[in-house]
Amino acid sequence: MLQAEHVSFSVGGRPLVDGVTVHLVPGRMLAILGPNGAGKSTLLALLSGERRPTGGAVRLDGRDLRDVPPRLLARRRALVGQHPSAGFAFSVEEAVQLAVEAAPCGAAERRRLIAESLHAADAAALRHRLLPHLSGGEGQRVAFARALAQLAAGSLHRDGPDGVATLLLDEPTASLDPAHQHHLLRAARDWMERTGGACAVVLHDMTLAARYCDDALLLAGGREAWSGPMAALPVPVLERVFATRFVRMPAPDGRGAVFATTGQPPAV
Amino acid sequence: MSASASQSSANRPITAMPPARRPRLAPALGLLGAALAAAVLFALSTGSIPLPLDRVLSHLAQAAGLPGEPLGARDAAVLHTLRLPRIVLAAAVGMTLGVAGASLQAIFRNPLADPGLVGVSSGAALAGSVTMMLGVAGLGLSRSGLSLSTLLPATAFLGALAATILILTLARRDGRCSATDMLLAGIAVNVLGGAGIGLCSYLGDDQALRQMTFWMMGGFGGAGWTQIGPALALMLAATAGLLANARRLDLYALGERDAFLLGLEPHRFAVRTVLLVALGVGAAVAVSGLIGFVGLVVPHMIRLWLGPVHRRLLPATALAAAVLLVLADTAARSIAAPADVPVGLLLGAVGAPVFLWLLRARGGRPFG
């Protein structure tokens, strides 16, 4: 299990993340919320091991991440970043294949993992397209498919005492149309239920967060402003952190809530 | 890097692109292998003393223990001591430069990268030039019994290695070694090398100047088994190491961040790859001078055909680049026979326009 204890990260004396604790729970989806520059992406970079904290520690099964080789880490966590990589013109299938090549299984099994992941991300139809030719939203779906394939391949190693994997998503819905926004988050929940994994997702859409996430971590200026169950997130706290008015309405089907903003200053 | 990657989407054509359906690898490698065999046979039979192809085949069959008729003593000597080492050298240099170029392109995530670009070739050329200018006596080795032709490969290789170490040291900060920094350091090393070579030409006497000039034009003239042996071994070792890198090169080509997320230690891997490139290119420059264009254009064309996956790209590039240099060398020693046109000049003169045409014909489509 991936845990961050009082992690900080400073650049040139300026703290981007300041003493934040994240306890990921298997089967629960954590929403990481906060205004631009609050440290959300940096926190995910710390959790993924891509950046090393300047204070505190990130641990995988209690082991400091700096002692975990990237090869082992890659089996247990995947990150879908904000900027999908382009560069060389790999086809979508080739790019997803790169995530499963270290898997301890045969070629047929690998092909199955690739096909399943592409299908789960609704990217199967993009299979033969080239990465540089994808639109932003298509690129995000492919990056999500690659992350699912990576963790499916990693789970075949059966590492760690619990083997629980973590899926980290950094604004995965930013370029997606509304139907695909729901599709992707539902697919992430399906993945959690299927594998017992944990998930942390950076979101700006409170309605999506309320519908799909169990817990919330609200960041402001690199610090934790609030954390707890998503359903209990107080609107006044939200309004204070984002400095804008939020209207919260019950969802028509009773799941989560619908949030709207009006561009007006906070109520109080 | 991520910023430039997102900008590249601005060049995306409006029209929908055809989906990538890659040709199968095995037939492609078979085709290139057959082309290499044909090129070698053609090269063996072509030259100032023409050896008919059927007699060459018959001779080779006999040498392999099959029924056949050996060539006469003179023709056999031409075949074994003049043509064969030269052809083997051309093929090995082509293979090494092609695979080194493709590897560097993945490390720099730029399909226009080339062994000449990071300063590896420059370092080798500078060390070689200094050796030629000073001569064996000037280096204080007159009593060692070494000749210039044995000294040259060693110093050129050391030059390549020194340039590589310099680039890695300059580009390294906080234990990290980014592709951008390596590229910039490479440019600096190239300028330094160019200045040093210029100084050598300015200071050298007429004989050294002429020798230096011909060497830097690049060619396989005068290759004998004993001279090329050590360089061949180094080139084969470096190429084997780079071919074994294929899967990790794919990860690295996705970007350092994605490579790390998928389980690669990107910085250590980049350093190891650049060292292998230095080993191969240093050895190649030592025995054949500066031969550009191969490391740039061959991987580029193979990428258009087979796609950018390195497990496919690297072996196909090795074979295609070997074919290209064997044919180019055959042309170099035939077109103005008995004169030997430097193959580096020939490739530059033919290759650069072809490359520019290719660039235009592709009309803004993304590379690879």
XYZ file of C-alpha atoms in Angstrom:
636
model
C 0.000 0.000 0.000
C 1.220 3.483 -0.924
C 1.280 6.063 1.893
C 2.625 9.593 2.197
C 3.559 10.782 5.710
C 3.860 14.550 6.197
C 5.483 14.969 2.803
C 6.883 18.307 1.715
C 8.445 19.396 -1.512
C 10.181 22.755 -1.940
C 11.816 24.334 -4.940
C 14.228 27.180 -4.192
C 12.913 27.504 -0.638
C 9.299 27.799 -1.835
C 7.177 24.919 -0.573
C 4.886 23.455 -3.262
C 3.652 20.717 -0.937
C 3.906 21.294 2.803
C 3.431 18.480 5.305
C 0.626 16.563 3.591
C -0.375 13.072 4.686
C -2.159 10.725 2.279
C -3.448 7.337 3.373
C -4.754 5.454 0.389
C -7.313 2.790 1.218
C -7.905 -0.282 -0.968
C -11.237 -0.067 -2.737
C -11.671 3.639 -2.010
C -11.223 6.472 -4.453
C -9.645 9.654 -3.104
C -10.394 12.999 -4.750
C -7.524 15.480 -4.575
C -9.107 18.912 -4.908
C -7.825 22.456 -4.832
C -7.265 25.593 -6.889
C -4.520 25.898 -9.539
C -1.081 25.820 -7.969
C -2.331 24.194 -4.764
C 0.202 21.367 -5.159
C -2.100 18.613 -6.471
C 0.117 17.489 -9.346
C 3.241 17.794 -7.207
C 1.596 15.590 -4.578
C 0.868 12.948 -7.233
C 4.464 13.232 -8.491
C 5.629 12.567 -4.906
C 3.241 9.627 -4.513
C 4.391 8.145 -7.828
C 8.070 8.399 -6.858
C 8.776 10.662 -9.794
C 9.857 13.389 -7.373
C 11.544 12.810 -4.041
C 10.074 14.646 -1.060
C 12.310 17.227 0.596
C 10.576 16.391 3.878
C 8.603 13.423 5.165
C 8.456 10.143 3.263
C 6.389 8.193 0.774
C 6.274 4.483 1.527
C 5.237 1.386 -0.371
C 4.373 -1.421 2.071
C 6.291 0.564 4.703
C 9.437 0.803 2.559
C 10.716 4.258 1.662
C 10.117 4.860 -2.046
C 13.722 5.941 -2.607
C 14.747 2.365 -1.778
C 12.276 0.811 -4.221
C 13.738 0.221 -7.712
C 11.632 1.784 -10.525
C 11.125 -1.702 -11.987
C 9.339 -2.894 -8.830
C 7.487 0.383 -8.333
C 6.107 0.167 -11.882
C 4.324 -3.076 -10.988
C 2.447 -1.455 -8.130
C 1.493 2.039 -9.222
C 0.595 3.787 -12.433
C 0.148 7.483 -13.104
C -1.873 9.093 -15.849
C -0.299 12.520 -16.247
C -1.718 15.728 -17.634
C 0.473 15.770 -20.719
C 0.422 12.482 -22.587
C 3.783 11.927 -24.260
C 4.073 12.165 -28.033
C 7.474 12.266 -29.746
C 7.998 9.146 -31.843
C 5.001 7.913 -33.782
C 4.209 4.758 -31.843
C 0.804 3.340 -32.635
C -1.667 3.198 -29.750
C -1.304 -0.570 -29.566
C 2.503 -0.332 -29.513
C 2.408 2.295 -26.747
C 0.144 0.131 -24.570
C 2.279 -2.909 -25.349
C 5.312 -1.140 -23.831
C 3.534 -1.259 -20.464
C 3.097 -5.043 -20.481
C 6.355 -6.279 -21.975
C 7.950 -7.039 -18.625
C 4.946 -9.173 -17.610
C 5.727 -12.773 -16.644
C 3.372 -14.310 -19.193
C 3.172 -15.431 -22.796
C 2.479 -13.347 -25.883
C -1.175 -14.426 -26.107
C -1.810 -13.378 -22.500
C -0.100 -10.052 -23.199
C -2.311 -9.447 -26.210
C -5.322 -10.172 -24.006
C -4.150 -7.647 -21.374
C -3.673 -4.992 -24.070
C -7.081 -5.635 -25.651
C -8.867 -5.613 -22.282
C -7.214 -2.376 -21.174
C -7.952 -0.635 -24.476
C -11.548 -1.804 -24.230
C -11.930 -0.639 -20.609
C -10.683 2.836 -21.589
C -12.946 2.900 -24.674
C -9.808 3.204 -26.805
C -10.072 -0.077 -28.728
C -11.105 1.739 -31.903
C -7.918 3.856 -31.699
C -5.728 0.740 -31.703
C -3.953 1.405 -35.012
C -3.788 5.198 -34.772
C -0.464 6.939 -34.158
C 0.125 8.802 -30.872
C 0.991 12.176 -32.493
C -2.274 12.045 -34.447
C -4.536 11.671 -31.407
C -6.640 14.509 -30.047
C -6.115 15.570 -26.434
C -9.050 13.521 -25.176
C -8.079 10.464 -27.210
C -4.550 10.770 -25.823
C -5.922 10.772 -22.271
C -7.953 7.625 -22.918
C -4.872 5.912 -24.355
C -2.761 6.997 -21.363
C -5.458 5.564 -19.093
C -5.483 2.297 -21.070
C -1.707 2.098 -20.729
C -1.936 2.599 -16.953
C -4.543 -0.180 -16.657
C -2.382 -2.481 -18.790
C 0.694 -1.644 -16.690
C -1.045 -2.564 -13.427
C -2.645 -5.687 -14.910
C 0.805 -6.831 -16.027
C 2.316 -5.839 -12.669
C -0.279 -7.823 -10.721
C 0.967 -11.025 -12.385
C 4.162 -10.684 -10.316
C 2.202 -10.973 -7.041
C 4.572 -8.630 -5.189
C 4.289 -7.308 -1.650
C 2.378 -8.549 1.372
C -0.969 -7.419 -0.034
C -0.083 -6.792 -3.680
C -2.478 -3.850 -3.695
C -1.854 -1.526 -6.632
C -2.455 2.215 -6.785
C -3.815 4.122 -9.729
C -2.919 7.833 -9.733
C -4.880 10.055 -12.095
C -3.942 13.702 -12.681
C -6.940 15.541 -14.109
C -7.742 12.523 -16.288
C -10.996 14.054 -17.483
C -9.639 17.499 -18.425
C -9.890 16.995 -22.207
C -12.721 14.460 -22.239
C -16.286 14.996 -23.397
C -18.923 14.532 -20.634
C -19.777 10.945 -21.600
C -16.128 9.921 -21.583
C -15.528 11.717 -18.262
C -18.077 9.415 -16.635
C -16.851 6.432 -18.607
C -13.268 6.894 -17.423
C -14.125 7.346 -13.743
C -16.534 4.390 -13.879
C -13.740 2.328 -15.465
C -11.397 3.380 -12.636
C -14.009 2.266 -10.078
C -14.474 -1.025 -11.948
C -10.728 -1.524 -11.801
C -10.738 -0.917 -8.012
C -13.572 -3.363 -7.464
C -11.962 -5.992 -9.682
C -8.458 -5.773 -8.193
C -9.021 -4.340 -4.714
C -6.664 -1.500 -5.676
C -6.645 2.088 -4.465
C -7.069 5.202 -6.545
C -6.299 8.901 -6.129
C -7.624 11.329 -8.679
C -7.087 15.058 -9.142
C -10.366 16.638 -10.239
C -11.748 20.140 -10.718
C -15.302 18.981 -11.340
C -16.941 18.642 -7.884
C -19.932 16.826 -9.390
C -17.674 14.085 -10.750
C -15.790 13.958 -7.428
C -19.041 13.670 -5.449
C -20.353 10.932 -7.716
C -17.282 8.684 -7.949
C -14.990 9.466 -5.000
C -15.311 8.132 -1.463
C -12.911 10.526 0.202
C -11.616 14.010 -0.452
C -8.362 15.822 0.250
C -8.662 19.558 -0.281
C -5.359 21.370 -0.793
C -4.674 25.090 -0.554
C -1.189 26.603 -0.890
C 0.428 23.169 -0.627
C -1.266 22.344 2.687
C -4.226 20.235 3.618
C -7.263 22.519 4.002
C -9.732 19.720 4.695
C -9.925 15.950 4.448
C -12.640 13.437 5.070
C -15.461 11.600 3.326
C -16.419 13.338 0.064
C -20.101 13.399 1.093
C -19.222 15.446 4.194
C -17.211 18.144 2.397
C -18.691 21.447 3.677
C -19.617 23.931 0.957
C -18.312 26.944 2.984
C -14.831 25.333 3.128
C -14.960 24.764 -0.621
C -16.001 28.373 -1.204
C -13.258 29.718 1.059
C -10.534 27.683 -0.673
C -11.678 28.404 -4.230
C -12.866 31.972 -3.448
C -16.019 31.469 -5.482
C -19.636 30.531 -4.800
C -20.677 26.868 -5.031
C -24.275 25.645 -5.196
C -24.817 22.073 -4.105
C -27.926 20.161 -5.143
C -28.886 16.549 -4.567
C -28.227 14.341 -7.610
C -31.456 13.232 -9.357
C -30.597 9.538 -8.825
C -29.492 10.095 -5.241
C -25.823 9.274 -5.914
C -23.491 12.052 -4.868
C -24.403 15.640 -5.528
C -24.488 18.147 -8.342
C -22.246 21.172 -7.864
C -22.646 24.366 -9.825
C -20.647 27.561 -9.781
C -22.079 30.944 -10.652
C -18.945 33.046 -10.741
C -20.233 35.105 -7.777
C -18.130 35.678 -4.677
C -18.647 33.237 -1.770
C -21.941 33.523 0.115
C -20.281 34.597 3.385
C 10.413 18.090 -23.136
C 6.757 17.787 -22.370
C 6.223 21.358 -23.516
C 7.758 20.673 -26.915
C 5.787 17.428 -27.179
C 2.499 19.251 -26.669
C 3.499 21.933 -29.149
C 4.145 19.338 -31.819
C 0.420 18.601 -31.917
C 0.017 22.039 -33.494
C 1.664 20.592 -36.613
C -0.971 17.900 -36.825
C -2.549 17.832 -40.275
C -6.276 18.515 -40.467
C -7.023 15.424 -42.518
C -7.420 12.099 -40.782
C -4.233 10.077 -40.967
C -4.261 6.510 -42.197
C -3.980 3.993 -39.367
C -0.599 2.399 -38.757
C -0.534 -1.150 -40.008
C 3.028 -2.233 -39.588
C 4.586 -4.705 -42.016
C 5.616 -7.971 -40.383
C 9.204 -8.013 -39.112
C 10.443 -11.450 -40.232
C 9.851 -10.945 -43.995
C 11.350 -7.452 -43.769
C 14.509 -8.794 -42.095
C 14.628 -11.639 -44.640
C 14.452 -9.131 -47.466
C 17.206 -6.956 -45.967
C 19.360 -10.017 -45.250
C 19.020 -11.133 -48.868
C 19.855 -7.597 -50.004
C 23.002 -7.649 -47.856
C 24.084 -11.017 -49.291
C 23.491 -9.730 -52.825
C 25.352 -6.475 -52.106
C 28.344 -8.383 -50.695
C 28.507 -10.710 -53.722
C 28.208 -7.751 -56.078
C 30.953 -5.910 -54.178
C 33.203 -9.003 -54.264
C 32.966 -9.305 -58.032
C 33.211 -5.567 -58.834
C 36.431 -3.561 -58.976
C 39.457 -2.636 -61.064
C 40.091 -6.384 -61.500
C 36.621 -7.746 -62.356
C 35.911 -11.221 -60.993
C 32.875 -12.821 -62.684
C 30.102 -13.507 -60.215
C 29.758 -17.218 -61.133
C 33.482 -17.750 -60.496
C 33.282 -15.898 -57.154
C 30.310 -18.097 -56.157
C 32.126 -21.216 -57.276
C 35.206 -20.169 -55.296
C 33.178 -19.451 -52.155
C 31.325 -22.773 -52.484
C 34.634 -24.606 -52.759
C 35.956 -22.737 -49.704
C 32.858 -23.821 -47.791
C 33.512 -27.482 -48.665
C 30.898 -27.642 -51.421
C 31.634 -28.624 -55.002
C 33.235 -25.656 -56.746
C 36.300 -24.435 -58.499
C 38.825 -22.144 -56.757
C 39.965 -18.887 -58.351
C 43.522 -18.446 -59.546
C 46.155 -17.374 -57.009
C 46.089 -13.686 -58.015
C 42.300 -13.453 -58.084
C 42.012 -15.327 -54.790
C 44.467 -12.887 -53.221
C 42.427 -9.922 -54.504
C 39.309 -11.507 -53.052
C 40.704 -12.484 -49.641
C 43.169 -9.741 -48.803
C 41.778 -6.712 -50.638
C 38.037 -6.974 -51.151
C 36.774 -9.144 -48.306
C 38.262 -7.116 -45.381
C 37.127 -3.913 -47.022
C 33.575 -5.189 -47.510
C 33.384 -6.606 -43.987
C 34.611 -3.273 -42.634
C 32.078 -1.296 -44.679
C 29.246 -3.555 -43.470
C 30.380 -3.346 -39.829
C 30.793 0.440 -39.914
C 27.370 0.809 -41.558
C 25.733 -1.443 -38.981
C 27.431 0.380 -36.091
C 26.663 3.910 -37.306
C 23.057 2.981 -38.152
C 22.315 1.381 -34.785
C 24.229 4.126 -32.918
C 22.226 6.791 -34.766
C 18.890 5.127 -34.029
C 19.856 4.758 -30.355
C 20.877 8.399 -30.010
C 17.636 9.471 -31.678
C 15.708 7.654 -28.952
C 17.925 9.123 -26.210
C 17.470 12.668 -27.540
C 13.890 11.959 -28.585
C 14.788 13.681 -31.808
C 14.828 11.834 -35.131
C 17.515 14.215 -36.384
C 20.116 13.197 -33.777
C 23.295 11.616 -35.112
C 26.582 10.325 -33.664
C 28.182 13.453 -35.121
C 25.775 15.553 -33.100
C 26.828 14.658 -29.555
C 30.477 15.271 -30.350
C 31.556 11.613 -30.292
C 32.804 11.731 -33.892
C 34.407 15.128 -33.257
C 36.383 13.818 -30.311
C 37.663 10.891 -32.345
C 38.511 13.127 -35.307
C 40.373 15.641 -33.129
C 42.458 12.948 -31.439
C 43.213 11.423 -34.850
C 44.228 14.815 -36.259
C 46.573 15.515 -33.354
C 48.146 12.094 -33.872
C 48.713 12.763 -37.577
C 50.063 16.263 -37.025
C 52.577 15.251 -34.371
C 53.397 11.873 -35.913
C 54.821 8.924 -34.009
C 58.031 10.819 -33.203
C 56.186 13.924 -32.054
C 54.274 11.869 -29.504
C 57.574 10.615 -28.084
C 56.882 7.055 -29.183
C 59.606 6.697 -31.852
C 61.335 3.945 -29.871
C 58.097 2.016 -29.234
C 58.108 0.570 -32.754
C 54.495 1.648 -33.307
C 53.468 2.875 -36.738
C 50.997 5.649 -37.358
C 48.438 3.207 -38.727
C 48.414 1.197 -35.491
C 48.476 4.284 -33.280
C 45.603 6.041 -35.042
C 42.745 3.674 -34.064
C 43.829 3.795 -30.420
C 44.011 7.592 -30.196
C 40.776 8.096 -32.167
C 38.946 5.762 -29.831
C 40.415 7.532 -26.790
C 39.282 10.839 -28.297
C 35.713 9.549 -28.679
C 35.770 8.296 -25.116
C 37.175 11.585 -23.784
C 34.517 13.563 -25.674
C 31.806 11.324 -24.257
C 33.086 11.633 -20.699
C 33.306 15.405 -21.151
C 29.719 15.567 -22.461
C 28.397 13.417 -19.636
C 30.261 15.488 -17.037
C 29.069 18.796 -18.499
C 25.487 17.584 -18.841
C 25.274 16.084 -15.370
C 23.690 18.036 -12.551
C 22.578 16.595 -9.216
C 23.253 13.114 -10.563
C 20.847 13.705 -13.430
C 21.755 13.808 -17.078
C 18.989 15.177 -19.263
C 18.826 14.715 -23.026
C 18.614 18.475 -23.601
C 21.749 19.143 -21.568
C 23.576 16.348 -23.384
C 22.611 17.831 -26.744
C 23.829 21.300 -25.743
C 27.055 19.912 -24.318
C 27.472 17.971 -27.578
C 27.239 21.180 -29.578
C 29.928 22.756 -27.384
C 32.194 19.702 -27.796
C 31.657 19.821 -31.576
C 32.732 23.465 -31.706
C 35.773 22.664 -29.552
C 36.661 19.690 -31.780
C 36.259 21.773 -34.928
C 38.566 24.456 -33.541
C 41.167 21.845 -32.554
C 41.062 20.177 -35.969
C 41.402 23.595 -37.594
C 44.450 24.323 -35.449
C 46.000 20.967 -36.439
C 45.499 21.739 -40.147
C 47.028 25.164 -39.626
C 50.087 23.828 -37.816
C 50.580 20.548 -39.691
C 53.083 20.065 -42.522
C 51.949 19.255 -46.063
C 52.109 15.495 -45.670
C 50.199 15.446 -42.370
C 47.628 17.848 -43.781
C 46.964 15.671 -46.811
C 46.720 12.507 -44.720
C 44.405 14.199 -42.222
C 42.161 15.585 -44.926
C 41.727 12.190 -46.609
C 41.067 10.414 -43.340
C 38.370 12.878 -42.360
C 36.626 12.472 -45.705
C 35.929 8.915 -44.673
C 36.658 5.703 -46.536
C 37.543 2.025 -46.318
C 40.619 2.146 -48.550
C 43.611 0.068 -47.480
C 41.663 -2.023 -44.984
C 43.532 -5.205 -44.044
C 42.516 -7.874 -41.568
C 45.199 -7.017 -38.990
C 44.371 -3.274 -38.976
C 40.630 -3.682 -38.661
C 40.532 -6.620 -36.227
C 40.356 -4.737 -32.896
C 37.968 -2.107 -34.299
C 35.698 -4.846 -35.684
C 35.516 -6.502 -32.273
C 34.659 -3.200 -30.572
C 31.998 -2.335 -33.158
C 30.353 -5.757 -32.860
C 30.356 -5.568 -29.054
C 28.848 -2.062 -29.046
C 26.200 -3.014 -31.605
C 25.244 -6.150 -29.685
C 24.904 -4.054 -26.513
C 22.711 -1.509 -28.278
C 20.529 -4.208 -29.882
C 19.948 -5.697 -26.419
C 18.680 -2.255 -25.326
C 15.746 -2.232 -27.742
C 12.853 -2.540 -25.288
C 14.280 0.029 -22.875
C 14.914 2.430 -25.770
C 11.183 2.270 -26.499
C 10.410 3.250 -22.900
C 12.998 6.023 -23.001
C 11.594 7.337 -26.293
C 8.284 7.964 -24.495
C 10.027 10.582 -22.360
C 12.071 10.358 -19.160
C 8.980 10.694 -16.986
C 6.975 7.964 -18.697
C 10.069 5.778 -18.827
C 10.432 6.072 -15.057
C 6.723 5.437 -14.479
C 6.982 2.254 -16.565
C 9.950 1.013 -14.545
C 13.127 2.312 -16.196
C 15.914 4.181 -14.402
C 16.188 6.806 -17.141
C 19.422 8.564 -16.209
C 21.524 5.474 -15.694
C 20.125 4.036 -18.915
C 20.956 7.182 -20.942
C 24.536 7.192 -19.681
C 25.013 3.512 -20.499
C 23.588 3.929 -23.976
C 25.759 6.939 -24.768
C 28.861 5.023 -23.609
C 27.988 2.129 -25.944
C 27.501 4.616 -28.787
C 30.921 6.155 -28.042
C 32.535 2.731 -28.097
C 31.039 1.815 -31.467
C 31.404 5.206 -33.145
C 34.939 5.721 -31.769
C 36.000 2.403 -33.283
C 34.247 3.195 -36.572
C 35.818 6.657 -36.911
C 39.242 5.250 -36.067
C 39.256 2.859 -39.028
C 37.140 4.749 -41.543
C 37.163 8.461 -40.715
C 34.069 10.614 -40.748
C 31.106 9.024 -42.519
C 27.961 11.027 -41.945
C 24.397 10.600 -43.153
C 24.170 6.849 -42.397
C 23.189 7.183 -38.737
C 20.682 9.862 -39.634
C 18.935 8.709 -42.764
C 18.868 4.929 -42.513
C 16.957 4.797 -39.178
C 14.696 7.517 -40.532
C 13.752 5.503 -43.614
C 13.340 2.253 -41.687
C 11.023 4.079 -39.260
C 8.853 5.134 -42.192
C 8.651 1.502 -43.279
C 8.492 -0.527 -40.044
C 7.551 2.038 -37.381
C 9.487 3.311 -34.369
C 9.479 0.202 -32.121
C 13.184 -0.443 -31.545
C 12.970 -4.221 -31.465
C 11.991 -3.881 -35.116
C 13.879 -0.708 -35.976
C 17.367 -1.628 -34.703
C 17.976 -4.957 -36.490
C 16.448 -3.662 -39.727
C 18.578 -0.501 -39.498
C 21.718 -2.587 -38.905
C 21.110 -4.615 -42.079
C 19.995 -1.687 -44.248
C 22.922 0.521 -43.188
C 25.337 -2.346 -43.930
C 23.807 -2.721 -47.412
C 24.085 1.030 -47.989
C 27.761 1.262 -47.036
C 28.774 -1.883 -48.936
C 27.139 -0.486 -52.082
C 28.461 3.045 -51.460
C 31.989 1.704 -51.042
C 31.690 -0.383 -54.211
C 30.595 2.747 -56.058
C 33.401 4.765 -54.440
C 36.094 2.436 -55.775
C 34.426 1.915 -59.188
C 33.136 5.236 -60.493
C 36.592 6.751 -60.988
C 38.659 3.525 -60.969
C 41.515 3.109 -60.321
C 41.073 6.207 -58.123
C 39.316 5.671 -54.792
C 36.692 8.377 -54.124
C 36.289 8.950 -50.355
C 33.014 7.258 -49.455
C 32.190 9.954 -46.885
C 32.187 12.562 -49.663
C 30.090 10.337 -51.910
C 27.489 9.731 -49.188
C 27.390 13.396 -48.286
C 26.964 14.514 -51.881
C 24.222 11.983 -52.662
C 22.707 11.625 -49.204
C 22.172 15.217 -48.145
C 19.965 16.129 -51.158
C 18.029 12.871 -50.735
C 17.451 13.713 -47.095
C 16.297 17.248 -47.892
C 13.946 15.912 -50.562
C 12.583 13.405 -48.058
C 12.009 16.179 -45.549
C 10.023 18.220 -48.070
C 8.114 15.271 -49.512
C 6.823 14.368 -46.061
C 5.282 17.829 -45.797
C 5.156 18.537 -42.079
C 4.048 15.072 -41.044
C 5.460 14.046 -37.675
C 8.704 12.119 -37.787
C 8.948 8.405 -37.286
